[in-house]
Short mmCIF file of C-alpha atoms and ligand atoms in Angstrom, two decimals:
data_model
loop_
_atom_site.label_atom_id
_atom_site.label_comp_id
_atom_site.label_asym_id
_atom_site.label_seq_id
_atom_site.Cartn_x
_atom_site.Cartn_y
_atom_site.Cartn_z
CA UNK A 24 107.71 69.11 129.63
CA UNK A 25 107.64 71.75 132.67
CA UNK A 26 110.61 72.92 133.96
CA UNK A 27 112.21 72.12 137.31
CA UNK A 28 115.10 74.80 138.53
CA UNK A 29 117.97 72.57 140.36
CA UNK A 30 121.06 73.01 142.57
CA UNK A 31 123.79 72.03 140.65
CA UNK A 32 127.11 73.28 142.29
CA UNK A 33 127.19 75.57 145.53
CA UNK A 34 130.34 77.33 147.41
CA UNK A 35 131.09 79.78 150.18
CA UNK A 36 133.70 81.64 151.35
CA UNK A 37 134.70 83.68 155.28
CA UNK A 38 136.99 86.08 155.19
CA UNK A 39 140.29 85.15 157.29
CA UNK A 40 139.87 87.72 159.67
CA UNK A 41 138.40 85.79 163.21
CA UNK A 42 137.12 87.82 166.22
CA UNK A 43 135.87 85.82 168.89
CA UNK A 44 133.24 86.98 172.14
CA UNK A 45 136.81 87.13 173.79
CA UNK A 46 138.29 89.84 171.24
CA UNK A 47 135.26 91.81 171.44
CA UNK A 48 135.30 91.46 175.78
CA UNK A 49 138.99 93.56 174.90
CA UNK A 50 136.85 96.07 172.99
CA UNK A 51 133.55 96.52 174.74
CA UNK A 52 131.77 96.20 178.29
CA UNK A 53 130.43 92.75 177.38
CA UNK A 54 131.24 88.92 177.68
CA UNK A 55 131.41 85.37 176.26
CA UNK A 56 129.00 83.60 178.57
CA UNK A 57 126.50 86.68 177.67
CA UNK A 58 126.56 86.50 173.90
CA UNK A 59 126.97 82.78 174.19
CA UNK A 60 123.80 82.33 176.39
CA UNK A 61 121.92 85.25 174.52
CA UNK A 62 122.43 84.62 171.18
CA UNK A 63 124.60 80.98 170.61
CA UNK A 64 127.07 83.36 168.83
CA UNK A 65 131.01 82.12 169.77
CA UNK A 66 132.83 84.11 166.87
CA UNK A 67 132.51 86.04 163.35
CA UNK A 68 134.44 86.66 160.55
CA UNK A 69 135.60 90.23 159.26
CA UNK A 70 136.28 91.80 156.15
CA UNK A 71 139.80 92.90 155.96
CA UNK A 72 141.32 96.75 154.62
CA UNK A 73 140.37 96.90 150.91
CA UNK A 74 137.91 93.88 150.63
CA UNK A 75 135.17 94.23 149.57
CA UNK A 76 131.01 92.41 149.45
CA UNK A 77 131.95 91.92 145.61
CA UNK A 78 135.07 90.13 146.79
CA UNK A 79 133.49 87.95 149.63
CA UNK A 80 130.95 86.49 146.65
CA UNK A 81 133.30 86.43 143.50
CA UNK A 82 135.70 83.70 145.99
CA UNK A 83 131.90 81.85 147.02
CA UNK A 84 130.79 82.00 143.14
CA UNK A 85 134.45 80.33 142.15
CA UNK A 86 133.93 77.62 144.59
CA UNK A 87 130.27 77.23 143.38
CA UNK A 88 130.80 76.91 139.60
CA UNK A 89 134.24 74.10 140.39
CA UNK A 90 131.75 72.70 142.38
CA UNK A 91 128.76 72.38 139.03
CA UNK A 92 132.15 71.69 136.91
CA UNK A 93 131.16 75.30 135.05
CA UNK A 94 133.12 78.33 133.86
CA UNK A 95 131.44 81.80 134.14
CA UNK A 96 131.14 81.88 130.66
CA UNK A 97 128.50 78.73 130.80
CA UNK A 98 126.22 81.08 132.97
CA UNK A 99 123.18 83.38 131.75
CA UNK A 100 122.74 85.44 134.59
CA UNK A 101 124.46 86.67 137.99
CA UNK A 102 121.99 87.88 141.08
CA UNK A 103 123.67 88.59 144.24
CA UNK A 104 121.09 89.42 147.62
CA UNK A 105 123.28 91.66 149.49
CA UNK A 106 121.94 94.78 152.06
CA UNK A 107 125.88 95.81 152.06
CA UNK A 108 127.22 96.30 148.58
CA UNK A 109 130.11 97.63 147.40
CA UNK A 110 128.93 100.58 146.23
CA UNK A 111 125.09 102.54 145.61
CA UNK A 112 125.78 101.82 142.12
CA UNK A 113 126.65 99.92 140.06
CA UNK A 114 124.91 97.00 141.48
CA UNK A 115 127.49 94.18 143.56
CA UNK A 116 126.20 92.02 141.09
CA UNK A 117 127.69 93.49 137.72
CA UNK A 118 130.82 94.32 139.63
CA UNK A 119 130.71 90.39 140.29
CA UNK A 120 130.31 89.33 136.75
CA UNK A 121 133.27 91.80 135.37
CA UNK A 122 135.42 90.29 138.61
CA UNK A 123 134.85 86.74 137.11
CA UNK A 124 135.33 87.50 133.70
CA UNK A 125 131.72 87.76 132.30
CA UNK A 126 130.55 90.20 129.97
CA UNK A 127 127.07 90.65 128.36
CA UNK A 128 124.30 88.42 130.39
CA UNK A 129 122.25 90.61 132.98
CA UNK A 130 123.55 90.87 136.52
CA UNK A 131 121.53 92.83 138.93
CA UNK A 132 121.33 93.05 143.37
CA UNK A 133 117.79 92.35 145.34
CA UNK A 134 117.51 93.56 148.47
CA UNK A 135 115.75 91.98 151.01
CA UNK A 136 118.23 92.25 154.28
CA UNK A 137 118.35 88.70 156.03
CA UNK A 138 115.56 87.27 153.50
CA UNK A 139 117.35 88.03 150.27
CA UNK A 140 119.01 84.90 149.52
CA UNK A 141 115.75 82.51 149.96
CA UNK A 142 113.55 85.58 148.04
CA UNK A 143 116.45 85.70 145.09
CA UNK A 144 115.87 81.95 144.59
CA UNK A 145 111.85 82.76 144.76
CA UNK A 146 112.09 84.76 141.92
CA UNK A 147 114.98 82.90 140.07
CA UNK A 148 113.17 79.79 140.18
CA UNK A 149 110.33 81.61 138.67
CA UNK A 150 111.88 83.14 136.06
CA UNK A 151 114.07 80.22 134.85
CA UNK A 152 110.88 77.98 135.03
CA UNK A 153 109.35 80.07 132.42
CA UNK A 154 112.43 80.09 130.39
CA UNK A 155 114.30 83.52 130.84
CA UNK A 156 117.79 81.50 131.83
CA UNK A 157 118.72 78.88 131.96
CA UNK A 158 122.19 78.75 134.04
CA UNK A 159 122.21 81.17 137.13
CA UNK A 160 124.58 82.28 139.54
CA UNK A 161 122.67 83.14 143.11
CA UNK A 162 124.83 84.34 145.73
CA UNK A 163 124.03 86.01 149.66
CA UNK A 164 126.99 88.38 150.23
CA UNK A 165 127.77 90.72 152.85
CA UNK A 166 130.16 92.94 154.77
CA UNK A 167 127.61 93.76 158.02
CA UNK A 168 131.01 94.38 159.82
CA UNK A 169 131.00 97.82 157.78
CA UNK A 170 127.59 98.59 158.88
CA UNK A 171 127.66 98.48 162.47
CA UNK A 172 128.71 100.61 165.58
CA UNK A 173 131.42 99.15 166.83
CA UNK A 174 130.58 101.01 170.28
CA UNK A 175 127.08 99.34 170.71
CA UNK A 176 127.32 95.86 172.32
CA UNK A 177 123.47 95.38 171.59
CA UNK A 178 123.88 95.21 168.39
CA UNK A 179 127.81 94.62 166.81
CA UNK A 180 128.25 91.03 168.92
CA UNK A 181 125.08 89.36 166.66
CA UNK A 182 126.83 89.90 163.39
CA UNK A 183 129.74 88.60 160.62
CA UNK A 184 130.73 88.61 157.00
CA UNK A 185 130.67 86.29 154.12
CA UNK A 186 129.50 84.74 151.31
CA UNK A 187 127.77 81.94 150.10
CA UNK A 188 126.19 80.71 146.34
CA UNK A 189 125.21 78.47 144.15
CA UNK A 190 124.36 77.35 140.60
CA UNK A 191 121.00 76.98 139.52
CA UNK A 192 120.17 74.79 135.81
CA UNK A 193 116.31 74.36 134.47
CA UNK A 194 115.98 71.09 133.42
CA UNK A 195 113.00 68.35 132.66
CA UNK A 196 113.92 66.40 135.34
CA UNK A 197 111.97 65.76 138.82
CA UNK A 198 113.15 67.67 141.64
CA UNK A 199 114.96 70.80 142.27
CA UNK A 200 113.20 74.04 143.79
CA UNK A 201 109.35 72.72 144.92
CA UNK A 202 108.44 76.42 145.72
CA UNK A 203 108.66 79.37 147.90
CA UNK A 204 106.95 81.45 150.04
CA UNK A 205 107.74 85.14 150.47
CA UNK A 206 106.20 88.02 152.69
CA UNK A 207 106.47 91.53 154.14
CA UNK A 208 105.03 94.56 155.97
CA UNK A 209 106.63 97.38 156.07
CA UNK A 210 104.58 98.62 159.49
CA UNK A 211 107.32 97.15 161.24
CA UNK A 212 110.50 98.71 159.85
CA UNK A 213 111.54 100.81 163.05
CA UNK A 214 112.23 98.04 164.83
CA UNK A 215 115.30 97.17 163.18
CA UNK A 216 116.60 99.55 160.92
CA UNK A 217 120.32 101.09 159.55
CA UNK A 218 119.54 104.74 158.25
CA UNK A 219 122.48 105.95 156.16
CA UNK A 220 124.63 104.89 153.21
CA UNK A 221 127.38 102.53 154.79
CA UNK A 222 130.17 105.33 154.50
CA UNK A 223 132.42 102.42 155.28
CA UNK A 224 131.68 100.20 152.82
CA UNK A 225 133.67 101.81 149.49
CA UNK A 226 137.23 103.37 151.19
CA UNK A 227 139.57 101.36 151.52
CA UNK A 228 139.16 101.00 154.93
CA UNK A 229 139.17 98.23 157.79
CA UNK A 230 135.79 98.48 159.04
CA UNK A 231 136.89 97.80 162.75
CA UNK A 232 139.32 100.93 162.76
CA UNK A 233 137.01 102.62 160.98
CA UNK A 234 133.82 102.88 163.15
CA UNK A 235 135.81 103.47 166.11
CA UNK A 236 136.01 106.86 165.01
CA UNK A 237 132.73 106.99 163.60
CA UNK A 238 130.36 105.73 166.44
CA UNK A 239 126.43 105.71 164.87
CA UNK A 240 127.86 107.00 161.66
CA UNK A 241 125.84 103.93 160.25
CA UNK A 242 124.59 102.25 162.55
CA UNK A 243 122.23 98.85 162.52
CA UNK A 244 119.66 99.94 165.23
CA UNK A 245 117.38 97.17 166.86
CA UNK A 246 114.81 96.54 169.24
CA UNK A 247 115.90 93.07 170.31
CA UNK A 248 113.15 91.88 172.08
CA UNK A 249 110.41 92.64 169.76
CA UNK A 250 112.68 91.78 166.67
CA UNK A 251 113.04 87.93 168.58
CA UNK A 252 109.17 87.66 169.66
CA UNK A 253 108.08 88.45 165.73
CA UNK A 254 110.81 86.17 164.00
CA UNK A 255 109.75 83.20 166.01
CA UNK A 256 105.65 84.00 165.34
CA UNK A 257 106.59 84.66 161.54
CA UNK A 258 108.60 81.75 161.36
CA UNK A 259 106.37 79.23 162.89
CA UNK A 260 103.97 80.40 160.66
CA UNK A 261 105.71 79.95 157.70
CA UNK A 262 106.58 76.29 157.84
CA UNK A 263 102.95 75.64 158.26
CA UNK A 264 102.46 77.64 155.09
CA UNK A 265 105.10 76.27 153.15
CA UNK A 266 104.10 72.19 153.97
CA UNK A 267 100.64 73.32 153.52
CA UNK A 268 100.74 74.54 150.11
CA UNK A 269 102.65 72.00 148.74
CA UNK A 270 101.21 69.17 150.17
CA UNK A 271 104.01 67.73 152.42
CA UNK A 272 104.12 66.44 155.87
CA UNK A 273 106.30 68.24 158.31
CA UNK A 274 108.19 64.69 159.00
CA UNK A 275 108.78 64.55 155.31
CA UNK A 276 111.54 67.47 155.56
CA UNK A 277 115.38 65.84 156.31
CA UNK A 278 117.34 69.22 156.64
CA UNK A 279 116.39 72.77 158.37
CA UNK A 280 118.44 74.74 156.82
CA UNK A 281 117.43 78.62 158.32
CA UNK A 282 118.65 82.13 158.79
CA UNK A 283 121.30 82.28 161.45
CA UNK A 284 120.15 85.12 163.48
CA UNK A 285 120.20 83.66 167.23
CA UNK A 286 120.39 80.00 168.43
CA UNK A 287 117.21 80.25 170.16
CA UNK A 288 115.01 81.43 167.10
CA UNK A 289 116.67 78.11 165.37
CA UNK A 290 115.77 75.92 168.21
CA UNK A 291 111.88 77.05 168.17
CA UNK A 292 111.47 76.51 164.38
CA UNK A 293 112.90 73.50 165.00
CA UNK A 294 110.62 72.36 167.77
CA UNK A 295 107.91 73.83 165.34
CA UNK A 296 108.96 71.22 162.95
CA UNK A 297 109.37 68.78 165.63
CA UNK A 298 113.03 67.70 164.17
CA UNK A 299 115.84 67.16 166.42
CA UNK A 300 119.02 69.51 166.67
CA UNK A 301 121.16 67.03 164.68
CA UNK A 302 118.71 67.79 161.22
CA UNK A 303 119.34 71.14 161.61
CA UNK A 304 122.23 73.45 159.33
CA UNK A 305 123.57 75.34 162.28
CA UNK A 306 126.17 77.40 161.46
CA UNK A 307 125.58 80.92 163.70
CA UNK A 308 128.50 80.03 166.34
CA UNK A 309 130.96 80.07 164.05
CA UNK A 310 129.50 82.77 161.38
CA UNK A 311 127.34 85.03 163.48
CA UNK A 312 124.33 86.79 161.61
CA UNK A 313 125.69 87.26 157.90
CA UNK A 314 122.13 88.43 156.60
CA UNK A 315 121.75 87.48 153.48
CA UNK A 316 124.51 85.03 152.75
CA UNK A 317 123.76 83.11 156.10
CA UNK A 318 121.29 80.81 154.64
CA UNK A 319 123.89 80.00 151.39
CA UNK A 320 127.04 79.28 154.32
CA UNK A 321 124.54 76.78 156.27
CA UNK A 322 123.81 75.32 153.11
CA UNK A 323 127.48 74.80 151.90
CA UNK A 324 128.73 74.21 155.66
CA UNK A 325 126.10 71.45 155.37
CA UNK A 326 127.04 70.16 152.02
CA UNK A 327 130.85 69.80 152.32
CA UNK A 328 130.38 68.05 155.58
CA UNK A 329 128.76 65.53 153.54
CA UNK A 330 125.22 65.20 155.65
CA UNK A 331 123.18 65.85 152.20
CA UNK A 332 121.57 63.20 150.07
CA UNK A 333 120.69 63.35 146.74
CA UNK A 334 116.40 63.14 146.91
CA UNK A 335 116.99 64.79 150.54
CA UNK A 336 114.03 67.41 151.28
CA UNK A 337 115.61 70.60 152.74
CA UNK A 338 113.81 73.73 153.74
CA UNK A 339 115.42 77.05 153.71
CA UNK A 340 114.02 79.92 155.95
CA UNK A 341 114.78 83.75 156.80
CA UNK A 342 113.49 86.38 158.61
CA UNK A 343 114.69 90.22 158.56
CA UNK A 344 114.30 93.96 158.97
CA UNK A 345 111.15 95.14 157.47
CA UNK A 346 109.95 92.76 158.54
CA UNK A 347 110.60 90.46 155.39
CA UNK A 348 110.30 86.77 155.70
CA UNK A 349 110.19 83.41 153.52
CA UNK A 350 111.25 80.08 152.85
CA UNK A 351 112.17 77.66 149.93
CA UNK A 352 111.63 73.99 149.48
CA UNK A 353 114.22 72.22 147.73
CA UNK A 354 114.48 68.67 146.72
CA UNK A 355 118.53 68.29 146.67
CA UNK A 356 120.05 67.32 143.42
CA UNK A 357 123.39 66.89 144.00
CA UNK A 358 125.50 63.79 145.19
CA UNK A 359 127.78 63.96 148.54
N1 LIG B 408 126.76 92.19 176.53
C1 LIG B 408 126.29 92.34 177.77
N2 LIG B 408 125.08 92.88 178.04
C2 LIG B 408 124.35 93.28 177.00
C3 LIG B 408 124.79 93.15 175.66
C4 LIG B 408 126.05 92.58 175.45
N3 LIG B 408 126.57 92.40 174.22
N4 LIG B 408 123.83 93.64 174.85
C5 LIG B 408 122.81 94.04 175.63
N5 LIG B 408 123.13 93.84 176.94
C6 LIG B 408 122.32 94.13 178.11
C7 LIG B 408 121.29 95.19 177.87
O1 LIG B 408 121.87 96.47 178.03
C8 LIG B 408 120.27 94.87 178.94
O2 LIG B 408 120.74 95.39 180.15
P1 LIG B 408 119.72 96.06 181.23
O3 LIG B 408 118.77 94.94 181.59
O4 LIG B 408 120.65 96.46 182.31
O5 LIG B 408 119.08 97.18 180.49
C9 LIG B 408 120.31 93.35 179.06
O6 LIG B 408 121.56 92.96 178.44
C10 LIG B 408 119.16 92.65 178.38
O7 LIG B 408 119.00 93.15 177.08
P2 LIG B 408 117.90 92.62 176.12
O8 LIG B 408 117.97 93.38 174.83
O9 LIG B 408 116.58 92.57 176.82
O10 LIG B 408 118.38 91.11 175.89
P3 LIG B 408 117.68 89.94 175.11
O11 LIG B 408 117.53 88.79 175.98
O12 LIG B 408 116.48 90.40 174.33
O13 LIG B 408 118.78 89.56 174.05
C11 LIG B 408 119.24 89.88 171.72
C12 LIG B 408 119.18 90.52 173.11
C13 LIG B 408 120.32 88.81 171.73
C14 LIG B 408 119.59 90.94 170.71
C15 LIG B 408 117.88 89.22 171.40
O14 LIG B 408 116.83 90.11 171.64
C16 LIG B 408 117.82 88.78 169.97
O15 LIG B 408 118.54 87.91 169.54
N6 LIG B 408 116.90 89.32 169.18
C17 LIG B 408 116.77 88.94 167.80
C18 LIG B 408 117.41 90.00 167.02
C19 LIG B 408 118.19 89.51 165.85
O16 LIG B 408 118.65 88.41 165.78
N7 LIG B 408 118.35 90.41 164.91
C20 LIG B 408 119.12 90.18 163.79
C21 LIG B 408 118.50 90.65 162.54
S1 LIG B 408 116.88 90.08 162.32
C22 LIG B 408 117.10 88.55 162.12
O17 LIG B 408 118.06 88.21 161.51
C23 LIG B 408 116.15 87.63 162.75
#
C-alpha cells in the first residue's frame, strides 16, 4: 500500500514581547494608519535578551508533539526552515533536538526565506513517502527582529518573530499531504536581499537595543514595489498550478492558508481563488511577516480556533526573497 504523509499534532509559539504601529510611531518617522493601510500589519512580536530561533521552535515543537500525544523520543527526524538561526553552525535544527532531549535521529535546517516551511514539507512528504521516516518534526522558526535596521521604516514595520510546527506520520491511510509545488530564480535576488551574517542573532543581546547602534549592520533590503507586483503574479500562478496538477477544482479548497507578507497580497490570491475573506488563515495583523514560520502560526492560529475539519482541503502558499515560491495541498487529518 502507498504511503500518505499526515498532520498529526501541530503547535506555535510568539514570544511575549508586543510592539505595536504605535510603539514603533515612538521610534521612527512613521504611523499606524500608514502601516495599517500599506501592509494590514497592527503589531509583531519580539524576541527578548538571550532568546533565541532555537528557543522560539523548541516551545512550538512542545506544543506540537502534546498536541499528536508524542514524546520527542517517538520522532525520527527534526527539520526546522529558518533564514535566522541561532548560529552559522551547527544547524537550529540539531540545537532543537538536544533542547528537547533527542539524541541520534538526523536533524538538519533548509533555507528557503519566506518559502521554507511549505518547501520543508515538499521534501518531507517526499522522503517519508518513500520510507526514510516515519515520524517528523517540521517547524518555521525565526527571529527577523535580529535581522533588520531598526532605523529603516521601509522595511522593520513588515516584520515579527515566532514559531510554528507540526508532526508529520506516514501511514496507509487516505489523505494527508496531496502534493506540492516548489519554484525559484535566482535572477531576481537583488530585489530583496539581507547581505551579512545576522551579528545579532548569537550575543546575548535584545535585538531592538541592539540595532540601534548598529544601523545597516544587517540589514533586510527591499524593493517594495517590485517585491509586491511579482508575489501577486507568482502567486496567482501557482494556485492554477497546484489545482491543475492534481486534478481539483478551485471551489474544492475550504481553507487558504498563505504566507503573511501584506494583507493585500492575501486578498488577491484570494480573489484568485474566488473564496471569501472568512476561508482565509489571516494572521499578519497580529504576527507581522515571520518568514518562514508564518505559514505554520496561520495554520495553528487556525486550528486552535477550531475552524478546521477533519477531510477539510487546505492550501498552503509562500512567496520570498530569491524569488522562491510554492504551495502544499493538504487534506486535514486531525479532529477540532
Ligand atoms: N511609514 C511611512 N512612510 C513610509 C514607510 C513607513 N513605514 N515606509 C515607506 N514609506 C514611504 C516611502 O518613503 C515613500 O515615500 P515617498 O513617496 O515620499 O518616497 C512612500 O511611503 C511610498 O513607498 P512605497 O515603497 O512606494 O510604498 P508601497 O505602497 O509599495 O508599500 C510596502 C510599501 C508595504 C513595503 C509594499 O511595497 C509591500 O508590501 N511590498 C511587499 C514586500 C513584502 O511583503 N516583503 C516581505 C518579504 S517577501 C514576502 O514575504 C512576500
Amino acid at each position: 500500500m502507498p504511503l500518505n504523509v499526515h498532520i498529526i499534532g501541530a503547535g506555535s509559539y510568539l514570544p511575549e514581547r508586543v510592539l505595536t504601529n504605535h510603539d514603533i510611531e515612538s521610534m521612527l518617522d512613521t504611523t499606524d494608519e500608514w502601516i495599517v493601510a500599506r501592509t494590514g500589519i497592527s503589531q509583531r512580536h519580539i524576541v527578548g535578551k538571550d532568546q533565541h530561533t532555537s528557543d522560539l521552535a523548541v516551545w512550538a515543537a512542545r506544543h506540537a508533539l502534546d498536541d499528536a500525544g508524542l514524546k520527542i523520543t517517538d520522532i525520527d527526524v527534526i527539520l526546522v526552515a529558518t533564514t535566522t538561526p541561532d548560529m552559522i553552525f551547527p544547524s537550529t535544527a540539531s540545537i532543537v533536538q538536544y533542547k528537547l532531549g533527542g539524541e541520534g535521529f538526523p536533524t538538519w535546517d533548509i533555507q528557503a526565506v519566506c518559502s521554507g516551511f511549505v518547501y520543508a514539507l515538499a521534501q518531507m512528504d517526499g522522503m517519508m513517502r518513500a520510507g526514510m521516516f516515519r515520524r517528523a518534526l517540521v517547524i518555521g522558526a525565526e527571529s527577523m527582529s535580529r535581522i533588520l535596521d531598526w532605523n529603516d521604516r521601509s522595511t522593520c514595520v513588515l516584520f515579527g518573530d515566532g514559531a510554528g510546527a507540526v508532526v508529520l506520520e506516514a501511514r496507509e491511510e487516505e489523505g494527508g499531504i496531496i502534493g506540492s509545488v516548489i519554484h525559484s530564480d535566482g535572477a531576481h535576488r537583488h530585489l530583496l536581499m539581507a547581505h551579512h551574517p545576522h551579528p545579532g542573532a548569537s550575543p546575548a543581546d535584545d535585538p531592538l537595543d541592539f540595532h540601534v547602534d548598529s544601523a545597516g549592520v544587517a540589514a533586510v533590503e527591499m524593493r517594495g514595489n517590485e517585491v509586491f507586483r511579482m508575489a501577486v503574479g507568482k502567486l496567482g500562478e501557482l494556485v492554477e498550478e497546484i489545482t491543475g496538477k492534481h486534478g481539483i477544482e478551485q471551489s474544492e479548497i475550504d481553507w487558504l492558508v498563505p504566507h503573511q507578507a501584506n494583507f493585500r497580497i492575501i486578498q488577491a490570491t484570494a480573489k484568485k481563488l474566488k473564496m471569501p475573506m472568512d476561508r482565509v488563515a489571516l494572521t499578519v495583523s497580529k504576527h507581522a511577516n515571520t518568514s518562514a514560520a508564518s505559514v505554520p502560526l496561520a495554520l495553528d492560529d487556525l486550528y486552535r480556533e477550531g475552524k478546521l475539519k477533519t477531510g477539510d482541503l487546505l492550501l498552503f502558499e509562500a512567496f520570498g526573497a530569491g524569488f522562491v515560491w510554492g504551495a502544499n495541498l493538504v487534506r486535514w487529518s486531525r479532529a477540532c
